[in-house]
mmCIF file of C-alpha atoms in Angstrom:
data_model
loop_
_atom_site.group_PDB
_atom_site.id
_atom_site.type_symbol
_atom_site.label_atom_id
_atom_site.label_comp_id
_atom_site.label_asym_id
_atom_site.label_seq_id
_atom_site.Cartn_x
_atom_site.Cartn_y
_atom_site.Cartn_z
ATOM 1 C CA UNK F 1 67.700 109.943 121.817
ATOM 2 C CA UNK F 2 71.163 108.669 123.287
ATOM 3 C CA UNK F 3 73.777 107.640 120.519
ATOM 4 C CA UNK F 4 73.776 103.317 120.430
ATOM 5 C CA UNK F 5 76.884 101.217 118.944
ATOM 6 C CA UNK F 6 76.445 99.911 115.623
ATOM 7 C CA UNK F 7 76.764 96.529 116.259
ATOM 8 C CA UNK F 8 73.492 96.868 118.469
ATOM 9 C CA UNK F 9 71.915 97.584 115.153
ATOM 10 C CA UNK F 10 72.944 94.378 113.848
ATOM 11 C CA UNK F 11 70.044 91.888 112.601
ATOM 12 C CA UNK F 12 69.058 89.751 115.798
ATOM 13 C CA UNK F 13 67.202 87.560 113.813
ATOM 14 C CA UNK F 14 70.297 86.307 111.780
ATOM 15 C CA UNK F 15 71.852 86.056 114.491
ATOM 16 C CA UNK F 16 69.908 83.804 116.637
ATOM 17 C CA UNK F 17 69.402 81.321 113.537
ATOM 18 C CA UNK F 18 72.916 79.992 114.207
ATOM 19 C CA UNK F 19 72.850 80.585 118.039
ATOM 20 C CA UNK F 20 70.346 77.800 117.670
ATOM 21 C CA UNK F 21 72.416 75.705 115.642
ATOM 22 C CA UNK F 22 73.499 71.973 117.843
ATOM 23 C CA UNK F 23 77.160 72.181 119.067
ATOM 24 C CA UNK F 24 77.318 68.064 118.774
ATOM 25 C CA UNK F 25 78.045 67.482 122.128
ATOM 26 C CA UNK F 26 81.035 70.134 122.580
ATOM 27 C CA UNK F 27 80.985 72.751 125.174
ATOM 28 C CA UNK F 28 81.793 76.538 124.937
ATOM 29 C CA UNK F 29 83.773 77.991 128.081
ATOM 30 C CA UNK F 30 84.069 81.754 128.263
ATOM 31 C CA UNK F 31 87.194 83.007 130.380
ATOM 32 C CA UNK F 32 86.724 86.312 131.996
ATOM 33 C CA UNK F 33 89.402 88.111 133.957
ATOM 34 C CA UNK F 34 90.372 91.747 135.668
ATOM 35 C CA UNK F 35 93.046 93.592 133.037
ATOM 36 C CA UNK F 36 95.524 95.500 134.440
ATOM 37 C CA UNK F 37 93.490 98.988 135.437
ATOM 38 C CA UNK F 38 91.988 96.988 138.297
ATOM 39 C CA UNK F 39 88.553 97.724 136.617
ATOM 40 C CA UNK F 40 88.279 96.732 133.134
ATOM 41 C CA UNK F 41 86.993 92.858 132.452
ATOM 42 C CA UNK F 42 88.329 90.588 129.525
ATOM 43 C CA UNK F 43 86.886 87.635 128.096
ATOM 44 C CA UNK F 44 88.046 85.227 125.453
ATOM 45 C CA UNK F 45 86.356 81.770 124.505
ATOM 46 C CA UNK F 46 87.730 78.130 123.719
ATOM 47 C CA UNK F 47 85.845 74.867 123.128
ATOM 48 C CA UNK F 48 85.976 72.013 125.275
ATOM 49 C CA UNK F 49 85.024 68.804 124.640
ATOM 50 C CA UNK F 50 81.973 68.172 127.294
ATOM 51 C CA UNK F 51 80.205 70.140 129.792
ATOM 52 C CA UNK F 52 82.375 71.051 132.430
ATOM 53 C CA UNK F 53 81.056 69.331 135.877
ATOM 54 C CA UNK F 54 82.771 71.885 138.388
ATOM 55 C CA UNK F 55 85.417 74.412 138.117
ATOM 56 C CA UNK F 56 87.762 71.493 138.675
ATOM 57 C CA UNK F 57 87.139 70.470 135.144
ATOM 58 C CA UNK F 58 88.396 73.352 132.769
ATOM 59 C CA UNK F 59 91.727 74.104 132.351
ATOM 60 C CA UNK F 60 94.148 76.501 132.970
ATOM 61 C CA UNK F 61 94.810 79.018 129.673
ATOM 62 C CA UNK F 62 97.021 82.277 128.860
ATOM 63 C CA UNK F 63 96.938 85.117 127.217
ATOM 64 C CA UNK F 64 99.019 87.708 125.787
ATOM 65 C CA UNK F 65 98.925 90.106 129.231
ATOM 66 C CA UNK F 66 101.015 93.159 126.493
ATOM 67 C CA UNK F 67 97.907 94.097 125.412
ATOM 68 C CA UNK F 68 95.718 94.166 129.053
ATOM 69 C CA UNK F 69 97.980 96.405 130.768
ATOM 70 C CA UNK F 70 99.568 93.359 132.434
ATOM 71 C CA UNK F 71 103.002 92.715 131.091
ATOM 72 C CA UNK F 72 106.224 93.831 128.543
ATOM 73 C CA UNK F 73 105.824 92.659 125.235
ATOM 74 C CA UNK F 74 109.114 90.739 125.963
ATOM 75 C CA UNK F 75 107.467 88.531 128.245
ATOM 76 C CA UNK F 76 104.204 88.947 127.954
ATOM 77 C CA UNK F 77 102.112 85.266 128.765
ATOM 78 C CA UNK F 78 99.936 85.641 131.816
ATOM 79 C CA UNK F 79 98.506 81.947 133.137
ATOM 80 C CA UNK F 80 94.369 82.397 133.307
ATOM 81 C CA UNK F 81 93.109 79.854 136.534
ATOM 82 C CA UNK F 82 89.934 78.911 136.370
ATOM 83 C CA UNK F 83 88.343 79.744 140.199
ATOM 84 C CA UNK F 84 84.624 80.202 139.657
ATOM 85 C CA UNK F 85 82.101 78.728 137.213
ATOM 86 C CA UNK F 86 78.436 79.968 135.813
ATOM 87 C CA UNK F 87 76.335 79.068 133.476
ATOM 88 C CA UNK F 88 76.417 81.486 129.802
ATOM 89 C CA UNK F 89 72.938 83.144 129.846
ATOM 90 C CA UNK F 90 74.234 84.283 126.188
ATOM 91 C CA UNK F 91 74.985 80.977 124.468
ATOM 92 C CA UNK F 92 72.822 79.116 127.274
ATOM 93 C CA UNK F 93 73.430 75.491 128.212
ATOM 94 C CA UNK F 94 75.627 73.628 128.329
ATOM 95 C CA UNK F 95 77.960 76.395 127.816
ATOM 96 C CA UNK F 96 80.066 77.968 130.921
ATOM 97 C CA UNK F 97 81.291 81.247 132.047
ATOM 98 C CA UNK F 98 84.530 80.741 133.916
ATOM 99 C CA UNK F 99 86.334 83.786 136.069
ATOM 100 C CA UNK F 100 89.410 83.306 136.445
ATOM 101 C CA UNK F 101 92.592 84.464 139.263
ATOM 102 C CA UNK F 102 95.749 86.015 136.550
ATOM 103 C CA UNK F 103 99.221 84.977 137.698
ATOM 104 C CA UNK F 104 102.220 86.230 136.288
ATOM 105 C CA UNK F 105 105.011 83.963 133.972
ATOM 106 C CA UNK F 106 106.468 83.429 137.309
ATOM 107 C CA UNK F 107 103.127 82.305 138.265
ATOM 108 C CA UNK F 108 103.331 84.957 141.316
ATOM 109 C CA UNK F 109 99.426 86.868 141.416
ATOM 110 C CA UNK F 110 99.554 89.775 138.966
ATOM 111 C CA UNK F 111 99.593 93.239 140.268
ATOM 112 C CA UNK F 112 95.638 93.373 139.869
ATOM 113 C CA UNK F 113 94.586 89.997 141.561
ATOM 114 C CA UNK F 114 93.449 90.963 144.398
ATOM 115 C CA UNK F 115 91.659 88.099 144.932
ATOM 116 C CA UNK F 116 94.461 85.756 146.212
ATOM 117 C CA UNK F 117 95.072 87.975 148.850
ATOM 118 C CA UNK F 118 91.425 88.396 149.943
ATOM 119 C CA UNK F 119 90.930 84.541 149.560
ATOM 120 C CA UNK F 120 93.994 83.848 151.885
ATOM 121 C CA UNK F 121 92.499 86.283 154.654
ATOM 122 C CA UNK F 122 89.155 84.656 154.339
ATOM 123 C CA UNK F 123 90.514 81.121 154.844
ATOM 124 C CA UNK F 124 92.105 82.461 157.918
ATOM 125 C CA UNK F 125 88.790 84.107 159.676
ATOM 126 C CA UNK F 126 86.098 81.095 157.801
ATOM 127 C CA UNK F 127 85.278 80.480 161.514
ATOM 128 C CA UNK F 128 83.715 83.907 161.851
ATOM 129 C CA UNK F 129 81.419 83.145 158.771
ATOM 130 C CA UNK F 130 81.464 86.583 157.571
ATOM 131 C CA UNK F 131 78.670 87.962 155.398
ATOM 132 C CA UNK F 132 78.534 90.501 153.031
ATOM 133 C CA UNK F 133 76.180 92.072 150.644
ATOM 134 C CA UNK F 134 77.438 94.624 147.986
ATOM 135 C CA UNK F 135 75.038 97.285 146.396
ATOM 136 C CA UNK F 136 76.215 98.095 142.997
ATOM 137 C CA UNK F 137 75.110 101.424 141.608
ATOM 138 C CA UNK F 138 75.663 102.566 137.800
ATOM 139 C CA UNK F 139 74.775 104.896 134.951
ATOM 140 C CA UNK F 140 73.914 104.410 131.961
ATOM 141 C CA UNK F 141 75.590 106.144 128.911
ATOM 142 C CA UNK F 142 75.147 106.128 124.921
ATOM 143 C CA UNK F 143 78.224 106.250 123.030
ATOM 144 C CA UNK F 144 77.881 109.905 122.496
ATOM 145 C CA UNK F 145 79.359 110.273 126.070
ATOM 146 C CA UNK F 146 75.858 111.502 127.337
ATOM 147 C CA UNK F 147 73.981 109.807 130.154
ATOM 148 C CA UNK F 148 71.642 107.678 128.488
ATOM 149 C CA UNK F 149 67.863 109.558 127.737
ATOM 150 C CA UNK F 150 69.430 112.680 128.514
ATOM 151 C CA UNK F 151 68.007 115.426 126.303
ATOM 152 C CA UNK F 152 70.837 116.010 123.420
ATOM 153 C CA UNK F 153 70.910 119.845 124.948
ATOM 154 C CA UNK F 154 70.320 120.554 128.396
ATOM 155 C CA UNK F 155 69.407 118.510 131.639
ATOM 156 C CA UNK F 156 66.516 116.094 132.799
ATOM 157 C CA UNK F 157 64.217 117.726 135.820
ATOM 158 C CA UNK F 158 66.037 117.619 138.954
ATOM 159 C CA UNK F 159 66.707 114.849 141.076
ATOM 160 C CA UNK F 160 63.608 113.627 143.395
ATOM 161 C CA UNK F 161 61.214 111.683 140.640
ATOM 162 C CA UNK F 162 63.709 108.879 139.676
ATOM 163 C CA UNK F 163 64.433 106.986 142.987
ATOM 164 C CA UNK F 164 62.556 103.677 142.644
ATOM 165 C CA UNK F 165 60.770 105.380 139.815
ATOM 166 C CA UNK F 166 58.237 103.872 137.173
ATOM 167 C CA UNK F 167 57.214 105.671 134.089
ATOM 168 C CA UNK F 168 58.819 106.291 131.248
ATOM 169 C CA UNK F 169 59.352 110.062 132.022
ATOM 170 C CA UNK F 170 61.103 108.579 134.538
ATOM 171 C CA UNK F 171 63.000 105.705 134.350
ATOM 172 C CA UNK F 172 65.462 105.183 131.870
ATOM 173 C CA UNK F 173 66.678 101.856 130.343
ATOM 174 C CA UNK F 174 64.522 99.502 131.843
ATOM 175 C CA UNK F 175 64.687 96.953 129.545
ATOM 176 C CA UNK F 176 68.196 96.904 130.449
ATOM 177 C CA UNK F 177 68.391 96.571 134.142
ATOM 178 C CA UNK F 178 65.763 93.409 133.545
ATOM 179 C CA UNK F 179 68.142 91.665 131.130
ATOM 180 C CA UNK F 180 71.008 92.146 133.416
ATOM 181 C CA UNK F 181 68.372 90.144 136.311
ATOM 182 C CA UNK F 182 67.230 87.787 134.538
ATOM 183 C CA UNK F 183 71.371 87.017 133.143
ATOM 184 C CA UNK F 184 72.416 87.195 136.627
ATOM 185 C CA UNK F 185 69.824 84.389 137.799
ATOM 186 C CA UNK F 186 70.699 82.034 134.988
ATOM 187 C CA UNK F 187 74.121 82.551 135.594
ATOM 188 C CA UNK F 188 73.675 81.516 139.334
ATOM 189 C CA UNK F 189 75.157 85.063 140.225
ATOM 190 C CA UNK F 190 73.573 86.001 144.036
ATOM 191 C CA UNK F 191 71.796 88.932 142.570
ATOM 192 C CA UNK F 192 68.734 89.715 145.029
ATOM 193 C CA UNK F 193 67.708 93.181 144.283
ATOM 194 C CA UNK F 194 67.647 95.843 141.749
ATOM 195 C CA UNK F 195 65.945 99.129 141.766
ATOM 196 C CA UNK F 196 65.908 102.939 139.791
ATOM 197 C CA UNK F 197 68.670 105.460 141.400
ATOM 198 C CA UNK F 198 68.773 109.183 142.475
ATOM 199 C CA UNK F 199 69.966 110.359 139.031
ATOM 200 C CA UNK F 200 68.206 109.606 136.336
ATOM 201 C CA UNK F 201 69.697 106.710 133.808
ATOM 202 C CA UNK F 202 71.546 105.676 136.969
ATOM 203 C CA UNK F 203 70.299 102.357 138.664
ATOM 204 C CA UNK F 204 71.481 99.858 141.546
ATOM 205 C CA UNK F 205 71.817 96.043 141.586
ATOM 206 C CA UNK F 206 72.581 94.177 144.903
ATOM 207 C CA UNK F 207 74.467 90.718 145.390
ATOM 208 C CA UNK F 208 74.597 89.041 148.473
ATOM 209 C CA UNK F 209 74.455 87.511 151.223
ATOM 210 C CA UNK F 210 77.815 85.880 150.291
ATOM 211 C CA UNK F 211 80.246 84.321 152.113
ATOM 212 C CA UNK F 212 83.792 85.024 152.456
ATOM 213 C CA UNK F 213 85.238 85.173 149.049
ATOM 214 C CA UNK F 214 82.043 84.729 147.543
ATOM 215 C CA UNK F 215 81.263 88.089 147.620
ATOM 216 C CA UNK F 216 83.951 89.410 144.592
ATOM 217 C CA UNK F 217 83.585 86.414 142.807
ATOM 218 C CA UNK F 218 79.895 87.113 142.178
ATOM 219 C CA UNK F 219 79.927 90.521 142.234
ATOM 220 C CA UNK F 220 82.451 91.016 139.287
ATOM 221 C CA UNK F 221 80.843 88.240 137.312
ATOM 222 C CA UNK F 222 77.555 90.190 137.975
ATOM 223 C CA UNK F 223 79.797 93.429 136.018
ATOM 224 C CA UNK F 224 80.536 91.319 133.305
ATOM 225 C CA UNK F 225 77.371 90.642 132.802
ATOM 226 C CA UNK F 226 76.359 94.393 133.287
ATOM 227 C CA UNK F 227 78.716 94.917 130.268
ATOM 228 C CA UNK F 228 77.489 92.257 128.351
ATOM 229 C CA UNK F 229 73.869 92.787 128.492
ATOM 230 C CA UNK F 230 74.420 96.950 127.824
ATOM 231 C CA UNK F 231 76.321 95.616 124.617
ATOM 232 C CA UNK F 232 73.950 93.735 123.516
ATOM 233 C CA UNK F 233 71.173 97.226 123.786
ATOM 234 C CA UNK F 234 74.385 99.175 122.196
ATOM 235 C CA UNK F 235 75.223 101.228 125.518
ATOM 236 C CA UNK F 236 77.493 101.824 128.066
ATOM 237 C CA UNK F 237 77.526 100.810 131.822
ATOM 238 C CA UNK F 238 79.937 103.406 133.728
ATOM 239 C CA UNK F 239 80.979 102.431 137.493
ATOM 240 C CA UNK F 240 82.650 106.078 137.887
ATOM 241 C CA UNK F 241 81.902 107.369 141.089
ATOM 242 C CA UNK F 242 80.955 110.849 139.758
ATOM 243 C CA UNK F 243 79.845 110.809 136.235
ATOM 244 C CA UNK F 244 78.117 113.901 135.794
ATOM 245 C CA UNK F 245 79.424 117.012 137.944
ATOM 246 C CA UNK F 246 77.429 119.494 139.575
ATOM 247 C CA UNK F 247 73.710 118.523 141.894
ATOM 248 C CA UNK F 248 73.836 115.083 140.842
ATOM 249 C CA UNK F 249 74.241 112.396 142.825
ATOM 250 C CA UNK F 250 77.360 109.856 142.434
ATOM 251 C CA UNK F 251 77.479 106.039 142.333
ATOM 252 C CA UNK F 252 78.756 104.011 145.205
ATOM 253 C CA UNK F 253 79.360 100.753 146.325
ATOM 254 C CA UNK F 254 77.691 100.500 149.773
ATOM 255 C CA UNK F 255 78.957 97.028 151.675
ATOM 256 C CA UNK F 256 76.937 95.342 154.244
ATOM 257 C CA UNK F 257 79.371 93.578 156.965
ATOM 258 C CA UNK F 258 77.836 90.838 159.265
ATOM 259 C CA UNK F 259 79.784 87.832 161.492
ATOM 260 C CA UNK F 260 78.454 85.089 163.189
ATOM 261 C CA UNK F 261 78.556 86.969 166.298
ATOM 262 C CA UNK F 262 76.651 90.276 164.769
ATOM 263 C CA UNK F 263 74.091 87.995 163.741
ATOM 264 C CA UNK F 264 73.233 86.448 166.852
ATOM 265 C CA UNK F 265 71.524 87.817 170.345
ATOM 266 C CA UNK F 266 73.569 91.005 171.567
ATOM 267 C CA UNK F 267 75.852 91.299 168.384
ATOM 268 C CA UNK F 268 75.089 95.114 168.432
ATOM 269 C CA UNK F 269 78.421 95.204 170.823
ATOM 270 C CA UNK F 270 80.045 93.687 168.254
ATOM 271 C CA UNK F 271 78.690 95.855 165.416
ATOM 272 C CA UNK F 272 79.778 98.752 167.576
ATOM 273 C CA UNK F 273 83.413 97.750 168.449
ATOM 274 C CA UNK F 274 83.514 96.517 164.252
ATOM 275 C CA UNK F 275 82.854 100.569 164.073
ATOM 276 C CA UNK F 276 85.431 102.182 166.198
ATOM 277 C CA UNK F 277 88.118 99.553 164.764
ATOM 278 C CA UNK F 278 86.827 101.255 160.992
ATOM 279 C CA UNK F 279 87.114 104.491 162.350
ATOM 280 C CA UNK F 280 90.789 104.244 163.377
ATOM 281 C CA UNK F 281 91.762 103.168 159.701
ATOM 282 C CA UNK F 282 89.446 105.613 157.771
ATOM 283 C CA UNK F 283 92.334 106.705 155.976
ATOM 284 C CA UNK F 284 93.558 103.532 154.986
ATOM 285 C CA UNK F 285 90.557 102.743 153.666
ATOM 286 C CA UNK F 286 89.722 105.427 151.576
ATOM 287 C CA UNK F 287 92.958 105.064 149.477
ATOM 288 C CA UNK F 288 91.555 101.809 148.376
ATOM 289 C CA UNK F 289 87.947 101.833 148.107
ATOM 290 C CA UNK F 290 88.521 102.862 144.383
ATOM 291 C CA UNK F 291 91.546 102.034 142.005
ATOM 292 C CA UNK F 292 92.687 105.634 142.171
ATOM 293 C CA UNK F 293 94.043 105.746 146.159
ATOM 294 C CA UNK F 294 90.782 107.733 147.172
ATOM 295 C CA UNK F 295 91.114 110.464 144.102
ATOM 296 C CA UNK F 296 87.797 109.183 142.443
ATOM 297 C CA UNK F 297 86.071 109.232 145.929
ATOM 298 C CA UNK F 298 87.396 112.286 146.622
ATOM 299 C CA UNK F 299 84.899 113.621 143.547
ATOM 300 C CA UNK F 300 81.960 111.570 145.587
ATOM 301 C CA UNK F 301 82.127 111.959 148.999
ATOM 302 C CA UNK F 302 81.641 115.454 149.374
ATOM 303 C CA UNK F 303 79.103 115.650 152.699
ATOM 304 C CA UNK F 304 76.285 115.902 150.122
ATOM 305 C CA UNK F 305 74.186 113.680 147.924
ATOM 306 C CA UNK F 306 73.891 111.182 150.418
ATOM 307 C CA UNK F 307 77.292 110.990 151.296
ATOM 308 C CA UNK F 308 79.634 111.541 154.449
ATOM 309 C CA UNK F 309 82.929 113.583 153.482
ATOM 310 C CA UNK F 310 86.440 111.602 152.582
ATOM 311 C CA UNK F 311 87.779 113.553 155.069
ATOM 312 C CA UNK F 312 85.764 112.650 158.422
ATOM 313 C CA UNK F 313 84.638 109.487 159.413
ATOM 314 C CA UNK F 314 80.967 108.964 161.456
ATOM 315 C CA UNK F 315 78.250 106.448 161.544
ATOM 316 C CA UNK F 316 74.621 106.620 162.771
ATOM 317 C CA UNK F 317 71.152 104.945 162.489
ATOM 318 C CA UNK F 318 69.834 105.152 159.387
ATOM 319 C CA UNK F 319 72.372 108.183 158.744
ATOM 320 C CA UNK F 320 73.151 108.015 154.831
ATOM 321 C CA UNK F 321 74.681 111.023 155.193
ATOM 322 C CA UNK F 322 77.284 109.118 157.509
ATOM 323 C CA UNK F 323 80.636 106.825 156.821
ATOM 324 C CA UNK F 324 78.693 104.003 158.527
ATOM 325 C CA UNK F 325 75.233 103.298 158.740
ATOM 326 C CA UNK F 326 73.442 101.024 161.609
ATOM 327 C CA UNK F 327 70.027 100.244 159.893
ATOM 328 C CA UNK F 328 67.303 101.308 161.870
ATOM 329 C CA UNK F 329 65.789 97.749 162.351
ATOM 330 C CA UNK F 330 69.066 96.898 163.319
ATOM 331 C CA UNK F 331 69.129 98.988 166.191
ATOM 332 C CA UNK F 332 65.632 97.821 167.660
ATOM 333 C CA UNK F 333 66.810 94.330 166.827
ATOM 334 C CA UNK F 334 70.075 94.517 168.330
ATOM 335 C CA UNK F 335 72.047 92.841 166.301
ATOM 336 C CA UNK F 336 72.342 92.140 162.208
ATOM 337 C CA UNK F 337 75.094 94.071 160.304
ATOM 338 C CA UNK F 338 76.098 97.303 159.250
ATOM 339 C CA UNK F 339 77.201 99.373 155.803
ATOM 340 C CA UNK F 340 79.836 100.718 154.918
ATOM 341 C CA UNK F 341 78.935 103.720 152.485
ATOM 342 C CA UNK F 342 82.167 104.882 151.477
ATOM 343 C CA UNK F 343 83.327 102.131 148.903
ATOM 344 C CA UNK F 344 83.398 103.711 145.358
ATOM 345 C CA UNK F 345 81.156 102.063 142.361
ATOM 346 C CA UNK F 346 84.566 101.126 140.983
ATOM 347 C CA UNK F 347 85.928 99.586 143.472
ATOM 348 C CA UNK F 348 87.509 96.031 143.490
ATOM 349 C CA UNK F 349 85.555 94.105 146.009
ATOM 350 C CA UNK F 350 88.013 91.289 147.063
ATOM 351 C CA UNK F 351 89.820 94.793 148.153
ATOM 352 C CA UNK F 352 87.169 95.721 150.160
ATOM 353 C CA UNK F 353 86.129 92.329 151.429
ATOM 354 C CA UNK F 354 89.573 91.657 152.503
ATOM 355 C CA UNK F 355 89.893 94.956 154.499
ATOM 356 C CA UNK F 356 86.604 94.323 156.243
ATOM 357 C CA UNK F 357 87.848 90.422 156.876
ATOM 358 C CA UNK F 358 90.999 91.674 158.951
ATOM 359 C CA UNK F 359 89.745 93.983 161.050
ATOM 360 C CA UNK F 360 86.425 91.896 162.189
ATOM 361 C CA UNK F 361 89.020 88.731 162.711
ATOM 362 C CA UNK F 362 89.983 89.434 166.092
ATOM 363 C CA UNK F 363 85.931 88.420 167.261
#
């Protein structure tokens, strides 16, 4: 049996008695935002007065950015601004989840907030009405640093029972991965699929179809959640792309692209010439489709496991051994979208998103 926190063994019941308790009328608003790794999520709470109406309605905050990787101790307030709002599937209604953009004390976008830069290049191209979909894969760990279920000494059987598995030989932590959907739908997070991975403990979640910026807004608050939830159960989520070595399969980020033009009669041309354009800047995009400048990929895409190598760039029908694959209804079809299979699972997605944006604006 995987190692689980201590606080996980904490009595529930006690606990819910005064989650229950009336909050006369005030509201609870949880800030979340990306520290300074590029992949870790903070959160801290404050109480407003009423329920929030839109995002509009909460205001700015700070925080001491010294202790998130984010600033000098000297001068260390960091401005939190309030950009997208859920509901709390933890403390429930009327209480609000709030992500928020980080700015620095000049109130310039801290190193890590990506997302200005994405949202500014989706303004530009909202004509295209560009779609994405992001398919989040993960593993589960206990705090004992083992993949969750794994036998104490030793290895599971080999990969081929888990995919899409049932059974509980097979799949592993369950009960988490329906928490995390249910969360995710209270929320109003655009989850719309889950299902067992390659390796056991390791599972998928997909968001989408979003729109423009969209797209990282939900998907991180979908993480947070992730985290949340596996708290709650007293394990660990891991997004690294290779979290056990050796004939294991790694954890990805795969990105479904699709414009206006894709979409519609004959877009295959335009899925095509989005495909050459990707080809031309593989290298570019490999040293940010995880936080590392390609050095976690470079664990993951090996040319095996489902994977095309860092070093080559292809695409195919149906090919999930390629950079890019053109799903095979697609190609009768004729149009639709594509994916991009070479994003890391820790990858920041306005990153992503905004590297897709630029090179499909010229449609």
């Amino acid at each position: 049996m995987a190692s689980v926190s201590p606080s996980s063994q904490l009595n529930k019941a006690v606990r819910q008695h005064y989650m229950s308790l009336p909050q006369e009328g005030k509201c609870q608003v949880t800030y979340i935002w990306i520290d300074g790794t590029g992949e870790g999520l903070r959160n801290k709470t404050r109480t407003l007065n009423s329920e929030p109406k839109s995002v509009d309605d909460i205001p700015e905050w700070n925080f001491d950015g010294s202790s998130t990787y984010q600033a000098e101790g000297s001068n260390s307030d960091m401005y939190l601004i309030p950009v997208c709002m859920f509901r709390d599937p933890f403390t429930l209604d009327p209480n609000k989840l709030v992500l928020c953009e980080v700015l620095k004390y000049n109130r310039l976008p801290a190193e890590t907030n990506h997302r200005a830069s994405c949202k500014k290049a989706m303004d530009q191209v909202a004509e295209h009405k560009i779609w994405f979909g992001m398919e989040q894969e993960y593993t589960l760990f206990g705090t004992d640093g083992r993949p969750y279920s794994w036998p104490r000494n030793g290895y599971p059987e080999p990969q081929g029972q888990y995919y899409c598995s049932v059974g509980a030989n097979n799949a592993y932590g369950r009960d988490i991965v329906e928490c995390h959907y249910k969360a995710c739908l209270y929320a109003g997070v655009k989850i719309c699929g889950s299902n067992a991975e390659v390796m056991p403990s390791q599972w998928e979640f997909q968001v989408g179809p979003c729109e423009g910026i969209n797209m990282g807004d939900h998907l991180w608050v979908a993480r947070f959640l992730l985290h949340r939830v596996c708290e709650d159960f007293g394990v660990v989520a891991t997004l690294d792309p290779k979290p056990v070595t050796g004939n294991w399969n790694g954890a990805g980020c795969h990105t479904n692209v699709s414009t206006k033009k894709m979409r519609e009669e004959g877009g295959l041309q335009y899925i095509e010439q989005a495909i050459e354009k990707l080809g031309k800047k593989h290298a570019e995009h490999i040293r940010v489709y995880d936080p590392r400048e390609g050095n976690d990929n470079m664990r993951r895409l090996t040319g095996l496991h489902e994977t095309s190598s860092i070093n080559d760039f292809s695409a195919g029908v149906a090919n999930r051994g390629a950079s890019i694959r053109v799903p095979r209804q697609v190609g009768n079809d004729k149009r639709g979208y594509f994916e991009d299979r070479r994003p890391a699972a820790n990858c920041d997605p306005y990153v992503v998103t905004r590297g897709h944006c630029s090179h499909l604006s010229s449609f």
